[in-house]
Coordinates of C-alpha atoms in Angstrom, one line a residue:
M1 CA -19.0 65.2 -106.1
P2 CA -18.2 62.6 -103.5
D3 CA -14.9 61.8 -101.4
H4 CA -14.3 58.8 -99.2
G5 CA -12.6 60.5 -96.3
N6 CA -10.4 63.4 -95.3
D7 CA -6.9 62.9 -93.8
G8 CA -6.3 66.6 -93.3
H9 CA -5.7 67.3 -97.0
D10 CA -8.1 68.2 -99.7
S11 CA -8.5 66.2 -102.9
A12 CA -5.5 67.8 -104.6
G13 CA -3.3 66.8 -101.6
E14 CA -3.0 70.3 -100.0
D15 CA -3.0 70.9 -96.3
V16 CA -6.4 72.3 -95.5
T17 CA -4.8 74.7 -92.9
D18 CA -3.5 76.7 -95.9
E19 CA -6.8 77.0 -97.7
L20 CA -8.4 79.8 -95.7
A21 CA -5.4 82.1 -95.8
H22 CA -4.9 81.4 -99.6
H23 CA -8.5 81.9 -100.7
E24 CA -10.0 84.3 -98.2
D25 CA -9.5 87.4 -100.3
A26 CA -11.2 85.8 -103.3
V27 CA -14.1 84.8 -101.1
R28 CA -14.5 88.4 -99.8
R29 CA -14.4 89.7 -103.4
V30 CA -17.2 87.3 -104.2
L31 CA -19.2 88.6 -101.2
A32 CA -18.8 92.2 -102.4
R33 CA -20.7 91.2 -105.5
V34 CA -23.6 89.4 -103.8
P35 CA -26.7 91.6 -103.9
G36 CA -28.3 92.4 -100.6
L37 CA -25.5 91.6 -98.3
P38 CA -24.9 94.5 -95.8
A39 CA -21.6 96.1 -96.5
D40 CA -21.3 97.3 -92.9
R41 CA -21.5 93.8 -91.3
A42 CA -18.4 91.8 -90.6
A43 CA -18.4 88.4 -92.5
L44 CA -17.1 85.3 -90.7
V45 CA -15.5 83.1 -93.3
E46 CA -14.9 79.4 -92.6
W47 CA -13.1 76.8 -94.7
L48 CA -15.2 73.8 -95.4
P49 CA -13.0 70.7 -95.8
G50 CA -13.9 68.0 -98.2
G51 CA -15.0 70.0 -101.2
G52 CA -14.2 67.8 -104.2
A53 CA -14.5 69.8 -107.4
H54 CA -14.0 73.3 -106.0
K55 CA -13.1 75.3 -102.9
N56 CA -15.9 75.7 -100.5
F57 CA -16.5 78.2 -97.7
L58 CA -19.2 78.8 -95.1
V59 CA -19.9 82.5 -94.6
S60 CA -21.9 84.1 -91.8
V61 CA -23.1 87.6 -92.1
G62 CA -25.2 88.5 -89.2
E63 CA -27.9 85.8 -89.0
R64 CA -27.5 84.8 -92.6
R65 CA -25.3 81.8 -93.6
L66 CA -24.1 81.2 -97.1
V67 CA -21.9 78.7 -98.9
V68 CA -19.4 80.2 -101.3
I69 CA -18.0 77.9 -103.9
L70 CA -14.9 79.2 -105.7
W71 CA -15.2 77.5 -109.1
N72 CA -12.5 75.4 -110.7
T73 CA -12.7 75.1 -114.5
M74 CA -9.8 72.8 -114.9
W75 CA -12.0 69.7 -114.8
E76 CA -14.1 71.0 -117.6
S77 CA -11.1 70.8 -119.9
V78 CA -10.6 67.1 -119.4
G79 CA -14.3 66.2 -119.8
V80 CA -15.1 65.5 -116.2
I81 CA -17.8 68.1 -115.6
P82 CA -19.9 70.2 -118.0
P83 CA -19.1 73.9 -118.6
S84 CA -19.6 76.0 -115.5
A85 CA -22.5 78.0 -117.1
A86 CA -24.6 74.9 -117.5
V87 CA -23.8 73.6 -114.0
M88 CA -24.6 76.9 -112.3
Q89 CA -27.8 77.4 -114.3
N90 CA -28.9 73.8 -113.5
S91 CA -28.2 74.5 -109.9
M92 CA -30.5 77.5 -110.0
L93 CA -33.3 75.5 -111.6
A94 CA -33.1 72.8 -109.0
G95 CA -33.0 75.4 -106.2
D96 CA -36.0 77.2 -107.6
V97 CA -38.2 74.1 -107.4
G98 CA -37.1 73.3 -103.9
I99 CA -35.1 70.2 -104.7
G100 CA -31.6 71.7 -104.6
A101 CA -30.1 74.4 -102.3
P102 CA -31.3 77.9 -103.3
V103 CA -28.8 79.8 -105.4
V104 CA -28.2 83.3 -104.1
A105 CA -25.8 84.6 -106.8
V106 CA -23.5 83.6 -109.6
V107 CA -20.4 85.8 -109.6
A108 CA -18.2 86.1 -112.7
D109 CA -14.9 87.4 -111.2
P110 CA -13.8 85.4 -109.4
L111 CA -16.0 82.7 -110.8
A112 CA -18.2 81.5 -107.9
L113 CA -21.5 80.0 -107.0
V114 CA -23.2 81.3 -103.8
L115 CA -25.8 79.2 -102.1
D116 CA -28.1 79.5 -99.1
F117 CA -26.9 77.3 -96.3
L118 CA -29.5 74.6 -95.6
P119 CA -30.1 74.6 -91.8
S120 CA -31.0 71.6 -89.7
C121 CA -30.2 69.0 -92.4
S122 CA -28.5 65.7 -92.1
A123 CA -27.2 63.0 -94.5
L124 CA -29.8 60.5 -95.6
D125 CA -30.2 57.6 -93.1
T126 CA -30.0 54.4 -95.1
G127 CA -31.1 52.2 -92.1
G128 CA -34.3 50.3 -92.5
H129 CA -36.4 49.9 -95.6
L130 CA -38.0 53.4 -96.1
W131 CA -35.0 55.4 -97.4
A132 CA -34.9 53.8 -100.9
P133 CA -38.6 54.6 -101.7
R134 CA -38.1 58.2 -100.4
L135 CA -35.1 58.6 -102.6
A136 CA -37.0 57.2 -105.6
T137 CA -39.8 59.7 -104.9
T138 CA -37.4 62.6 -104.7
A139 CA -35.6 61.6 -107.9
R140 CA -39.0 61.4 -109.7
R141 CA -39.7 64.9 -108.5
L142 CA -36.6 66.2 -110.2
H143 CA -37.2 64.1 -113.4
D144 CA -40.7 65.4 -113.7
S145 CA -39.8 69.0 -113.1
P146 CA -41.3 71.5 -115.6
F147 CA -37.9 72.5 -117.0
R148 CA -34.9 71.3 -119.1
F149 CA -31.4 71.5 -117.8
H150 CA -28.9 73.4 -120.0
N151 CA -26.9 70.4 -121.2
D152 CA -27.4 66.7 -122.0
Y153 CA -25.7 63.9 -120.2
N154 CA -24.8 60.5 -121.7
A155 CA -22.5 58.5 -119.3
F156 CA -21.1 56.4 -122.1
A157 CA -20.1 59.4 -124.2
R158 CA -18.8 61.2 -121.2
A159 CA -16.7 58.2 -120.3
R160 CA -15.2 58.1 -123.8
T161 CA -14.1 61.7 -123.4
M162 CA -12.6 61.1 -120.0
F163 CA -10.7 58.0 -121.2
A164 CA -9.3 60.0 -124.1
S165 CA -8.2 62.7 -121.7
A166 CA -6.6 60.0 -119.5
R167 CA -4.7 58.5 -122.4
Q168 CA -3.5 61.8 -123.7
R169 CA -2.2 62.7 -120.2
G170 CA -0.4 59.4 -119.9
G171 CA -2.8 57.8 -117.5
D172 CA -2.8 54.1 -116.8
L173 CA -5.8 52.0 -117.9
P174 CA -6.7 48.5 -116.7
A175 CA -4.9 45.7 -118.6
D176 CA -8.2 44.3 -119.8
F177 CA -9.5 47.7 -120.7
D178 CA -10.3 46.9 -124.4
D179 CA -12.3 43.8 -123.4
L180 CA -14.2 45.8 -120.8
G181 CA -14.9 48.4 -123.4
R182 CA -16.4 45.9 -125.8
Q183 CA -18.7 44.6 -123.0
V184 CA -19.8 48.1 -122.0
H185 CA -20.5 48.9 -125.7
R186 CA -22.9 45.9 -125.7
V187 CA -24.6 47.4 -122.7
E188 CA -24.8 50.8 -124.4
T189 CA -26.3 49.2 -127.5
V190 CA -29.0 47.4 -125.6
L191 CA -30.0 50.5 -123.6
D192 CA -30.4 52.4 -126.8
L193 CA -30.5 55.9 -125.3
R194 CA -33.1 58.3 -126.9
V195 CA -32.5 62.0 -126.5
D196 CA -36.2 62.7 -126.9
D197 CA -36.8 60.7 -123.7
F198 CA -34.2 62.6 -121.6
V199 CA -35.3 64.3 -118.4
P200 CA -33.4 66.6 -116.0
C201 CA -31.1 64.2 -114.0
H202 CA -28.7 64.7 -111.1
N203 CA -26.3 62.0 -112.3
D204 CA -24.5 61.9 -108.9
L205 CA -27.0 60.4 -106.4
Y206 CA -24.4 59.5 -103.9
G207 CA -24.8 59.6 -100.1
P208 CA -23.4 63.1 -99.3
N209 CA -25.5 64.6 -102.1
V210 CA -28.8 63.5 -100.5
L211 CA -29.8 65.5 -97.5
E212 CA -32.8 65.2 -95.1
T213 CA -34.4 68.3 -93.7
A214 CA -35.8 68.6 -90.3
A215 CA -39.3 68.3 -91.8
G216 CA -38.3 64.9 -93.4
D217 CA -38.0 66.1 -97.0
L218 CA -35.0 65.2 -99.1
R219 CA -32.8 67.7 -100.9
L220 CA -30.4 66.8 -103.7
I221 CA -27.3 69.0 -103.8
D222 CA -24.2 69.3 -106.0
Y223 CA -25.2 69.6 -109.6
D224 CA -21.7 69.3 -111.1
L225 CA -22.6 66.3 -113.2
S226 CA -26.2 67.3 -113.9
G227 CA -27.8 67.2 -117.3
N228 CA -30.8 65.9 -119.2
G229 CA -30.4 62.1 -119.4
D230 CA -32.2 58.8 -119.1
R231 CA -34.1 58.6 -115.9
C232 CA -32.9 55.1 -115.3
Y233 CA -29.3 56.3 -115.1
D234 CA -30.1 58.2 -111.9
L235 CA -31.7 55.1 -110.5
G236 CA -28.8 52.9 -111.6
F237 CA -26.3 55.3 -110.1
A238 CA -28.1 55.2 -106.8
A239 CA -28.4 51.4 -106.9
S240 CA -24.6 51.2 -107.4
Y241 CA -23.4 53.7 -104.9
F242 CA -25.9 52.7 -102.2
E243 CA -25.0 49.0 -102.9
M244 CA -28.6 48.0 -103.2
D245 CA -29.4 44.3 -103.3
V246 CA -31.8 42.9 -105.9
D247 CA -34.8 43.1 -103.6
T248 CA -34.0 46.8 -102.8
V249 CA -33.6 47.6 -106.5
H250 CA -37.0 46.1 -107.2
H251 CA -38.6 48.1 -104.3
F252 CA -36.8 51.2 -105.5
C253 CA -38.0 50.9 -109.0
E254 CA -41.5 49.9 -108.0
T255 CA -41.8 53.1 -106.0
Y256 CA -40.4 55.2 -108.8
F257 CA -42.5 53.7 -111.7
G258 CA -45.6 52.7 -109.7
A259 CA -45.3 49.1 -110.8
N260 CA -42.9 46.2 -110.5
D261 CA -41.7 46.0 -114.1
D262 CA -38.9 43.5 -114.7
H263 CA -37.8 45.3 -117.9
L264 CA -37.3 48.6 -116.0
V265 CA -35.5 46.9 -113.2
A266 CA -33.1 45.3 -115.7
R267 CA -32.6 48.7 -117.4
T268 CA -31.8 50.3 -114.0
R269 CA -29.3 47.5 -113.2
L270 CA -27.6 47.9 -116.6
F271 CA -27.3 51.7 -116.0
A272 CA -25.4 50.7 -112.8
V273 CA -22.8 49.3 -115.1
A274 CA -22.7 52.6 -117.0
C275 CA -22.2 54.4 -113.7
N276 CA -19.3 52.2 -112.7
W277 CA -17.7 52.6 -116.2
A278 CA -18.0 56.4 -116.0
T279 CA -16.5 56.3 -112.5
L280 CA -13.5 54.3 -113.8
A281 CA -13.1 56.9 -116.5
L282 CA -13.2 59.7 -114.0
W283 CA -10.7 58.1 -111.8
S284 CA -8.4 57.4 -114.8
V285 CA -8.3 61.2 -115.4
A286 CA -8.1 62.2 -111.7
M287 CA -5.0 60.1 -111.2
T288 CA -3.2 62.1 -113.9
M289 CA -4.0 65.5 -112.2
G290 CA -1.3 67.0 -110.1
P291 CA -2.1 69.2 -107.1
T292 CA -2.7 72.9 -107.8
R293 CA -4.0 75.8 -105.8
T294 CA -7.2 75.9 -107.9
T295 CA -8.1 72.3 -108.3
T296 CA -9.9 69.3 -106.9
T297 CA -12.6 66.9 -108.1
T298 CA -13.8 63.4 -109.0
T299 CA -17.0 61.6 -108.8
E300 CA -15.5 60.3 -105.7
A301 CA -14.6 63.6 -104.2
N302 CA -16.7 65.1 -101.4
S303 CA -19.9 67.0 -102.2
T304 CA -20.2 70.6 -101.2
P305 CA -21.2 70.8 -97.5
V306 CA -24.3 73.0 -97.4
C307 CA -26.0 71.8 -94.2
D308 CA -25.3 71.7 -90.5
D309 CA -24.6 67.9 -90.3
C310 CA -22.2 68.2 -93.2
T311 CA -19.8 70.5 -91.3
R312 CA -19.7 68.9 -87.9
S313 CA -17.1 66.3 -88.6
S314 CA -14.3 68.8 -89.1
T315 CA -13.4 71.9 -87.1
P316 CA -13.4 74.7 -89.7
R317 CA -10.7 77.3 -89.9
T318 CA -12.2 80.8 -89.4
S319 CA -11.5 84.4 -90.1
E320 CA -13.6 87.4 -89.3
R321 CA -13.2 91.0 -90.5

């Protein structure tokens, strides 16, 4: 999940220079449980700054490069992300069809997800007019995949849970929260979500989660918020976070649906409201969370870096044994 910068601390406020020393033993315990890794080869472990929901490490074993994600379950308890089992299994499904990063292993103790590092990838270039149709095509590939994710996602219901968590934890809500809630309820009523129409959705189509391969294909990473949902929510989420103007939204939807349908464009734009409401709920919870050694997240916390371009902006701490 995305972050908007790194000032030398992770999302929980910790100095990143402490992270490698504190978590390296756990990473090496994960590696010992990954099938196929040669036990006699030294593993170079590097701290990847910017991980939002979890603790992320780049591991090099010989010519092989992996991303080890030490899982943080705290955010499940406040309704921010689905249970780890669903997220990890969803990640596997997306990786299997070539949309996400391939999953190498799921480790139970310590709880971790191990991914193949995606070489020669870069963040999606949003210059020009071609990026939005390409993103629409990739989203459609995911939505039309021949599988179901292991959980359902309704942004309105998720927001209610997160706002309840924020209230219980003494969080501050906007002064006009009740009025906003009534307006959002009208949007939810108009959209009339139907579970039978749900498809596998990413639900976090934000810049760092959309990568471009050297071959020009797009990969969608970070499935922390994934679940079966209304396909227009993914489109509305992208429209909101990429700050698409009205013409770009029309072009985006026309590519996705194969026709310029005013009803579907309006539906996509209303789901952008749902995206913003869910983001407000997430931040309302996040602001109540104190720093801990095992935490970090928000839908504004940095996605897991799983490609070359994602790791170049910061000099990683390393350790080799």
